[in-house]
């Protein structure tokens, strides 16, 4: 009887293995490797939100979250390029909408996604300006998940009210406010430039504030010369602004520097609106936002997107990932945490905090200009030279040399003569 019982148990086990749903008792689970640089608070949560949407639809797929830390992709981009050329691509990877894609030699290494854009109806739900930015050599190479704004001046509301100050609108006002704060022992201009891109990021706002939207745009098309007196003026302004930073700026990343605002030890920080996602992740609500000096009415834009490399090991899972990334559910799970607005125009606004609701309005009404540090304005080799020139400028303060380097970088890209 015991034996019979034993046999019965064994056969039950065998039967249950045979009829078990996929994913149970060793049935082949498949994989999806997603490559990004989203490791900081807010960004990591946003990505996890999109993973949750994917997992609900495809529970048998194991997602490998392949992140390489470093803001603006400082480290990730190089790792990715090596993987692509070495024939070991992830299933899908983060890339900025715009000329950044040129770095990855799309005709050779990526699959065009035109068919997906048509079948998903994305030409109707993504704004036309974004669609234009995404097309490179006549094709779509990536699916946009968001729109970020680079030119935001975050500030500590408490520091401003305690000192009876209002956020400055012009550079003259900015220096007056900065002097008043400095006299009180508060860091006026919070900076964390450990990774080398952050000074170039802040300088975009100074260029916009000095040259205006058209003048700034022209820097990337050859209409405005880098030798222009206004570029000299912008460099001089930035040099002066840099005398108001925290002394440990070279040791801090963008998010680490944000702690100065949380602690009310620092007043203003120019950073993209992922900072808003990071503040939320820290349960900090004492922050205000304003345009950096001279930036009112101008939206310095960038967009994160995901590509499909040729030879992706889990191509079908990757295609499904791209569908989630472009979907309303995917974008609504991602963006409120990430601190960005949807790339789609049909997201439910009540899901977003007050800052993001204001950004969504601005996106519709402001003059849009492309960010260079975040892949929209220029090919990667030019963007890198711009970034490096500004990183060096923080320590050298050499206006003439930096301006000459910037002009040379434009020449090297074949845009300036
Ligand atoms: C940008 C990216 C953002 C955010 C930021 C800081 O390049 O577009 O999504 O990740 O870097 O890492």
Coordinates of C-alpha atoms and ligand atoms in Angstrom, one line a residue:
X1 CA 0.0 0.0 0.0
X2 CA 2.8 2.3 0.9
X3 CA 4.5 1.5 -2.3
X4 CA 1.3 2.1 -4.2
X5 CA 1.0 5.4 -2.3
X6 CA 4.6 6.2 -3.2
X7 CA 3.9 5.5 -6.9
X8 CA 0.8 7.6 -6.8
X9 CA 2.7 10.5 -5.4
X10 CA 5.4 10.1 -8.0
X11 CA 3.0 9.9 -10.9
X12 CA 1.1 12.9 -9.6
X13 CA 4.3 14.8 -9.6
X14 CA 5.1 13.7 -13.1
X15 CA 1.6 14.6 -14.4
X16 CA 1.8 18.0 -12.7
X17 CA 5.2 18.7 -14.4
X18 CA 3.7 17.8 -17.7
X19 CA 0.7 20.0 -17.4
X20 CA 2.4 22.8 -15.5
X21 CA 2.2 26.3 -17.2
X22 CA 5.3 27.6 -18.8
X23 CA 7.6 29.1 -16.3
X24 CA 6.9 26.5 -13.6
X25 CA 9.0 23.5 -12.7
X26 CA 11.9 24.3 -15.0
X27 CA 9.9 25.3 -18.1
X28 CA 12.1 27.6 -20.2
X29 CA 11.9 31.1 -18.9
X30 CA 13.2 33.7 -21.4
X31 CA 15.2 36.8 -20.8
X32 CA 15.2 40.5 -21.6
X33 CA 18.3 42.6 -21.0
X34 CA 17.6 46.3 -20.7
X35 CA 20.6 48.6 -20.7
X36 CA 20.5 52.1 -19.2
X37 CA 22.2 54.4 -16.8
X38 CA 19.3 54.8 -14.5
X39 CA 20.5 54.1 -11.0
X40 CA 19.8 57.2 -9.0
X41 CA 16.7 57.8 -6.9
X42 CA 13.7 58.6 -9.1
X43 CA 15.2 57.2 -12.3
X44 CA 15.6 53.7 -10.9
X45 CA 12.0 53.8 -9.6
X46 CA 10.7 55.0 -12.9
X47 CA 12.4 52.2 -14.8
X48 CA 11.1 49.7 -12.2
X49 CA 7.6 51.0 -12.9
X50 CA 7.9 50.3 -16.6
X51 CA 9.3 46.8 -15.7
X52 CA 6.2 46.2 -13.6
X53 CA 3.9 46.9 -16.6
X54 CA 6.0 44.6 -18.8
X55 CA 6.0 41.8 -16.2
X56 CA 2.2 41.9 -16.0
X57 CA 2.0 41.3 -19.7
X58 CA 4.9 38.8 -20.0
X59 CA 5.2 37.1 -16.6
X60 CA 7.6 34.4 -18.0
X61 CA 10.3 36.8 -19.0
X62 CA 13.1 37.5 -16.6
X63 CA 14.2 41.1 -16.9
X64 CA 17.9 41.7 -16.5
X65 CA 18.4 45.3 -15.4
X66 CA 21.8 46.1 -16.9
X67 CA 22.7 49.5 -15.6
X68 CA 26.0 51.3 -15.8
X69 CA 25.9 54.2 -13.3
X70 CA 27.0 57.7 -14.3
X71 CA 24.7 60.6 -15.0
X72 CA 24.1 61.5 -18.7
X73 CA 25.5 58.1 -19.6
X74 CA 29.1 59.2 -19.0
X75 CA 30.1 55.6 -18.4
X76 CA 27.3 53.7 -20.0
X77 CA 27.8 55.0 -23.6
X78 CA 31.3 53.7 -23.9
X79 CA 30.4 50.2 -22.4
X80 CA 27.5 50.1 -24.9
X81 CA 29.6 50.9 -27.9
X82 CA 32.1 48.2 -27.0
X83 CA 29.3 45.7 -26.6
X84 CA 27.7 46.6 -30.0
X85 CA 31.0 46.4 -31.9
X86 CA 32.0 43.2 -30.0
X87 CA 28.8 41.5 -31.1
X88 CA 27.3 41.3 -27.6
X89 CA 24.4 43.7 -27.7
X90 CA 21.9 44.0 -24.9
X91 CA 18.3 43.4 -26.0
X92 CA 17.4 47.1 -25.9
X93 CA 19.3 50.1 -24.7
X94 CA 18.8 53.7 -23.7
X95 CA 19.8 56.4 -26.2
X96 CA 18.8 60.0 -26.5
X97 CA 16.5 61.1 -29.3
X98 CA 18.5 63.2 -31.7
X99 CA 22.0 63.0 -33.2
X100 CA 23.4 60.9 -30.4
X101 CA 22.3 57.7 -32.3
X102 CA 25.0 58.5 -34.9
X103 CA 27.6 57.2 -32.4
X104 CA 26.2 53.7 -32.7
X105 CA 26.3 53.5 -36.4
X106 CA 22.6 52.7 -36.8
X107 CA 22.7 51.3 -40.4
X108 CA 25.2 48.7 -39.2
X109 CA 24.2 47.9 -35.6
X110 CA 20.5 48.8 -35.2
X111 CA 17.2 47.8 -36.6
X112 CA 15.1 50.5 -38.1
X113 CA 11.7 50.7 -36.3
X114 CA 9.6 52.4 -38.9
X115 CA 7.2 49.5 -39.1
X116 CA 6.6 49.5 -35.4
X117 CA 5.9 53.2 -35.4
X118 CA 3.3 52.7 -38.1
X119 CA 1.6 49.7 -36.6
X120 CA 1.5 51.2 -33.1
X121 CA 0.1 54.5 -34.5
X122 CA 2.9 56.5 -32.8
X123 CA 3.1 59.0 -35.6
X124 CA -0.2 60.3 -34.2
X125 CA 0.6 60.3 -30.4
X126 CA 4.2 61.6 -30.4
X127 CA 4.6 65.3 -31.1
X128 CA 5.8 66.1 -34.6
X129 CA 8.9 67.9 -33.3
X130 CA 9.9 64.8 -31.4
X131 CA 9.3 62.6 -34.5
X132 CA 11.6 64.8 -36.5
X133 CA 14.3 64.6 -33.8
X134 CA 14.0 60.8 -33.8
X135 CA 14.4 60.4 -37.5
X136 CA 18.0 59.9 -38.6
X137 CA 19.0 59.0 -42.1
X138 CA 15.3 58.7 -42.9
X139 CA 14.5 56.1 -40.2
X140 CA 13.3 55.8 -36.6
X141 CA 15.9 54.0 -34.6
X142 CA 14.4 54.2 -31.1
X143 CA 11.2 54.6 -29.1
X144 CA 10.9 57.7 -26.9
X145 CA 9.7 57.3 -23.3
X146 CA 9.8 60.9 -22.1
X147 CA 10.6 64.5 -22.5
X148 CA 13.0 66.1 -20.1
X149 CA 13.8 69.7 -19.6
X150 CA 17.5 70.6 -19.0
X151 CA 17.2 74.3 -18.1
X152 CA 15.6 74.3 -14.7
X153 CA 16.8 76.3 -11.7
X154 CA 15.9 74.4 -8.6
X155 CA 15.9 76.3 -5.3
X156 CA 15.3 75.9 -1.6
X157 CA 12.1 77.7 -0.8
X158 CA 13.1 78.0 2.8
X159 CA 16.4 79.6 2.0
X160 CA 14.7 82.2 -0.2
X161 CA 11.8 83.0 2.2
X162 CA 14.1 83.1 5.3
X163 CA 16.3 85.6 3.5
X164 CA 13.4 87.5 1.9
X165 CA 14.7 86.9 -1.6
X166 CA 12.9 86.0 -4.8
X167 CA 14.4 83.8 -7.5
X168 CA 16.4 86.0 -9.9
X169 CA 15.2 86.5 -13.5
X170 CA 18.3 88.1 -14.9
X171 CA 22.0 87.5 -14.5
X172 CA 22.4 90.9 -12.7
X173 CA 19.7 89.9 -10.2
X174 CA 21.3 86.4 -9.9
X175 CA 24.6 88.0 -8.7
X176 CA 22.8 90.2 -6.2
X177 CA 21.0 87.3 -4.8
X178 CA 24.2 85.2 -4.8
X179 CA 26.1 87.9 -2.9
X180 CA 23.3 88.2 -0.3
X181 CA 23.3 84.4 0.3
X182 CA 27.1 84.2 0.4
X183 CA 27.1 86.8 3.1
X184 CA 24.9 84.5 5.1
X185 CA 27.1 81.5 4.7
X186 CA 24.8 79.8 2.3
X187 CA 26.1 78.2 -1.0
X188 CA 24.4 80.3 -3.7
X189 CA 25.2 78.0 -6.7
X190 CA 25.1 74.3 -5.9
X191 CA 27.1 72.2 -8.3
X192 CA 28.3 68.6 -8.4
X193 CA 30.6 68.1 -11.4
X194 CA 32.3 64.9 -10.5
X195 CA 31.3 63.2 -13.7
X196 CA 32.5 65.9 -16.0
X197 CA 29.2 66.7 -17.8
X198 CA 27.5 68.9 -15.3
X199 CA 29.3 72.2 -16.0
X200 CA 28.5 71.8 -19.7
X201 CA 24.9 71.2 -18.7
X202 CA 24.6 74.3 -16.6
X203 CA 26.4 76.3 -19.3
X204 CA 23.7 75.4 -21.9
X205 CA 21.4 77.5 -19.7
X206 CA 23.9 80.4 -19.6
X207 CA 24.2 80.3 -23.4
X208 CA 20.4 80.3 -23.8
X209 CA 20.1 83.2 -21.3
X210 CA 22.7 85.2 -23.1
X211 CA 22.1 84.4 -26.8
X212 CA 18.3 83.7 -26.7
X213 CA 16.6 80.7 -28.2
X214 CA 17.5 81.5 -31.8
X215 CA 21.1 82.4 -31.1
X216 CA 21.6 79.3 -29.0
X217 CA 19.9 77.1 -31.7
X218 CA 22.2 78.6 -34.3
X219 CA 25.3 77.4 -32.4
X220 CA 24.4 73.9 -33.5
X221 CA 23.5 74.7 -37.1
X222 CA 26.3 77.1 -38.0
X223 CA 24.1 80.2 -38.0
X224 CA 25.7 81.5 -34.8
X225 CA 29.4 81.5 -34.7
X226 CA 31.2 80.3 -31.5
X227 CA 33.5 83.2 -31.9
X228 CA 30.5 85.6 -31.3
X229 CA 31.0 88.2 -28.6
X230 CA 27.9 86.8 -26.8
X231 CA 29.7 83.5 -26.3
X232 CA 32.5 85.4 -24.7
X233 CA 30.0 87.2 -22.5
X234 CA 28.4 83.8 -21.6
X235 CA 31.7 82.4 -20.6
X236 CA 32.6 85.4 -18.5
X237 CA 29.2 85.2 -16.8
X238 CA 29.6 81.5 -16.1
X239 CA 33.2 82.0 -14.8
X240 CA 31.8 84.5 -12.3
X241 CA 28.9 82.2 -11.3
X242 CA 31.4 79.5 -10.6
X243 CA 32.9 81.6 -7.8
X244 CA 29.7 81.0 -5.9
X245 CA 29.7 77.2 -5.8
X246 CA 30.2 74.7 -2.9
X247 CA 33.9 73.9 -2.4
X248 CA 33.3 70.2 -2.7
X249 CA 31.7 70.4 -6.1
X250 CA 34.3 68.2 -7.8
X251 CA 33.5 65.3 -5.4
X252 CA 29.8 65.3 -5.9
X253 CA 27.4 63.9 -8.5
X254 CA 24.3 65.8 -9.6
X255 CA 22.1 64.0 -7.1
X256 CA 24.7 64.2 -4.3
X257 CA 24.8 67.9 -4.8
X258 CA 21.0 68.1 -4.5
X259 CA 21.4 67.3 -0.8
X260 CA 22.6 70.9 -0.3
X261 CA 19.1 72.1 -1.1
X262 CA 17.4 69.5 1.1
X263 CA 19.7 70.6 4.0
X264 CA 19.0 74.3 3.3
X265 CA 22.7 74.8 3.0
X266 CA 22.5 75.7 -0.7
X267 CA 20.1 77.9 -2.6
X268 CA 20.1 77.2 -6.4
X269 CA 21.0 74.4 -8.7
X270 CA 20.8 74.3 -12.5
X271 CA 19.9 70.7 -13.4
X272 CA 17.5 68.8 -15.6
X273 CA 14.1 67.7 -14.2
X274 CA 15.3 64.3 -13.2
X275 CA 16.2 66.3 -10.1
X276 CA 12.5 66.6 -9.4
X277 CA 12.3 62.7 -9.5
X278 CA 15.2 62.5 -7.2
X279 CA 13.7 65.0 -4.7
X280 CA 10.5 63.0 -4.7
X281 CA 12.5 59.8 -4.0
X282 CA 14.0 61.6 -1.0
X283 CA 10.5 62.7 0.2
X284 CA 11.7 66.3 -0.1
X285 CA 9.0 68.8 -1.1
X286 CA 10.7 72.1 0.0
X287 CA 12.0 72.8 -3.5
X288 CA 10.9 75.4 -5.9
X289 CA 11.6 75.8 -9.6
X290 CA 12.2 78.7 -11.9
X291 CA 13.8 79.4 -15.2
X292 CA 17.6 80.1 -15.0
X293 CA 18.3 83.8 -15.8
X294 CA 17.2 84.8 -19.2
X295 CA 15.6 81.4 -19.9
X296 CA 11.9 82.2 -19.4
X297 CA 9.9 80.9 -22.3
X298 CA 12.6 78.6 -23.6
X299 CA 12.5 74.8 -23.1
X300 CA 15.9 73.1 -23.5
X301 CA 14.6 69.7 -24.4
X302 CA 15.8 66.1 -24.6
X303 CA 14.2 62.8 -24.7
X304 CA 15.2 59.3 -23.6
X305 CA 14.4 56.4 -25.9
X306 CA 15.1 52.7 -26.4
X307 CA 16.7 51.1 -29.4
X308 CA 16.7 47.6 -30.8
X309 CA 20.2 46.3 -31.7
X310 CA 20.7 44.0 -34.6
X311 CA 21.3 40.5 -33.3
X312 CA 19.5 41.0 -30.0
X313 CA 19.4 37.6 -28.3
X314 CA 15.8 38.0 -27.2
X315 CA 14.4 39.9 -30.1
X316 CA 10.8 39.1 -29.6
X317 CA 10.9 40.1 -25.9
X318 CA 12.7 43.3 -26.9
X319 CA 10.0 44.1 -29.5
X320 CA 7.4 43.7 -26.7
X321 CA 9.6 45.9 -24.5
X322 CA 9.6 48.7 -27.1
X323 CA 5.8 48.4 -27.4
X324 CA 5.5 48.8 -23.6
X325 CA 8.0 51.7 -23.7
X326 CA 5.8 53.6 -26.2
X327 CA 2.5 52.7 -24.6
X328 CA 0.3 54.9 -22.4
X329 CA 0.5 52.5 -19.5
X330 CA 4.3 52.2 -19.8
X331 CA 4.8 56.0 -19.9
X332 CA 2.3 56.7 -17.1
X333 CA 4.1 54.1 -14.9
X334 CA 7.6 55.6 -15.7
X335 CA 7.4 59.3 -16.0
X336 CA 5.7 60.5 -12.7
X337 CA 8.6 58.8 -10.8
X338 CA 11.3 59.6 -13.3
X339 CA 10.5 63.3 -13.1
X340 CA 9.7 63.7 -16.8
X341 CA 6.6 64.3 -18.9
X342 CA 5.4 61.7 -21.3
X343 CA 6.6 61.6 -24.9
X344 CA 3.0 60.7 -25.7
X345 CA 0.5 63.6 -25.8
X346 CA -2.4 61.6 -24.2
X347 CA -1.1 60.8 -20.7
X348 CA -3.4 61.6 -17.7
X349 CA -2.1 64.8 -16.2
X350 CA -3.5 64.2 -12.7
X351 CA -0.9 61.4 -12.3
X352 CA 1.9 64.1 -12.3
X353 CA 3.0 66.5 -9.6
X354 CA 2.7 70.2 -9.9
X355 CA 6.2 70.7 -11.3
X356 CA 5.5 68.2 -14.1
X357 CA 2.1 69.6 -14.9
X358 CA 3.8 73.0 -15.4
X359 CA 6.5 71.4 -17.6
X360 CA 3.8 69.8 -19.7
X361 CA 2.3 73.3 -20.3
X362 CA 5.6 74.9 -21.1
X363 CA 6.5 72.1 -23.5
X364 CA 3.4 73.1 -25.5
X365 CA 3.9 76.9 -25.4
X366 CA 7.7 77.5 -25.1
X367 CA 10.4 77.9 -27.8
X368 CA 12.0 74.5 -27.9
X369 CA 15.8 74.2 -28.2
X370 CA 17.9 71.0 -28.2
X371 CA 20.2 70.0 -25.4
X372 CA 23.8 69.1 -26.4
X373 CA 24.9 67.4 -23.3
X374 CA 21.9 65.1 -23.6
X375 CA 22.2 64.0 -27.2
X376 CA 19.7 66.2 -29.0
X377 CA 21.8 69.0 -30.6
X378 CA 24.9 67.5 -32.0
X379 CA 26.7 64.3 -33.0
X380 CA 28.4 62.6 -30.0
X381 CA 32.0 63.5 -30.9
X382 CA 31.1 67.2 -30.9
X383 CA 29.0 66.9 -27.8
X384 CA 32.0 65.3 -26.0
X385 CA 34.4 68.0 -27.1
X386 CA 31.9 70.6 -25.8
X387 CA 31.5 68.7 -22.5
X388 CA 35.3 68.4 -22.0
X389 CA 36.0 72.0 -22.8
X390 CA 33.5 73.1 -20.1
X391 CA 34.8 70.6 -17.6
X392 CA 38.2 72.0 -18.1
X393 CA 36.9 75.6 -17.9
X394 CA 35.7 75.0 -14.3
X395 CA 39.3 74.7 -13.2
X396 CA 41.1 76.8 -15.8
X397 CA 38.7 79.8 -16.1
X398 CA 40.4 80.5 -19.4
X399 CA 37.8 82.2 -21.5
X400 CA 39.8 82.7 -24.7
X401 CA 41.1 79.2 -24.8
X402 CA 37.7 77.7 -24.0
X403 CA 36.0 79.7 -26.7
X404 CA 38.7 78.7 -29.2
X405 CA 38.2 75.0 -28.3
X406 CA 34.5 75.4 -28.7
X407 CA 34.9 76.9 -32.1
X408 CA 37.3 74.2 -33.1
X409 CA 34.9 71.5 -31.9
X410 CA 32.2 73.0 -34.2
X411 CA 34.7 73.0 -37.1
X412 CA 35.6 69.4 -36.4
X413 CA 32.0 68.5 -36.7
X414 CA 31.9 70.2 -40.1
X415 CA 29.3 72.7 -39.0
X416 CA 31.6 75.8 -38.7
X417 CA 34.1 76.9 -41.3
Ligands
LIG1 C1 20.3 62.3 -18.9 C2 19.1 61.4 -19.1 C3 18.2 61.5 -18.0 C4 18.9 61.3 -16.7 C5 20.1 62.2 -16.6 C6 21.0 62.0 -15.4 O1 21.2 62.2 -19.9 O2 18.4 61.8 -20.3 O3 17.1 60.6 -18.1 O4 19.2 60.0 -16.5 O5 20.9 62.0 -17.7 O6 21.5 60.8 -15.3

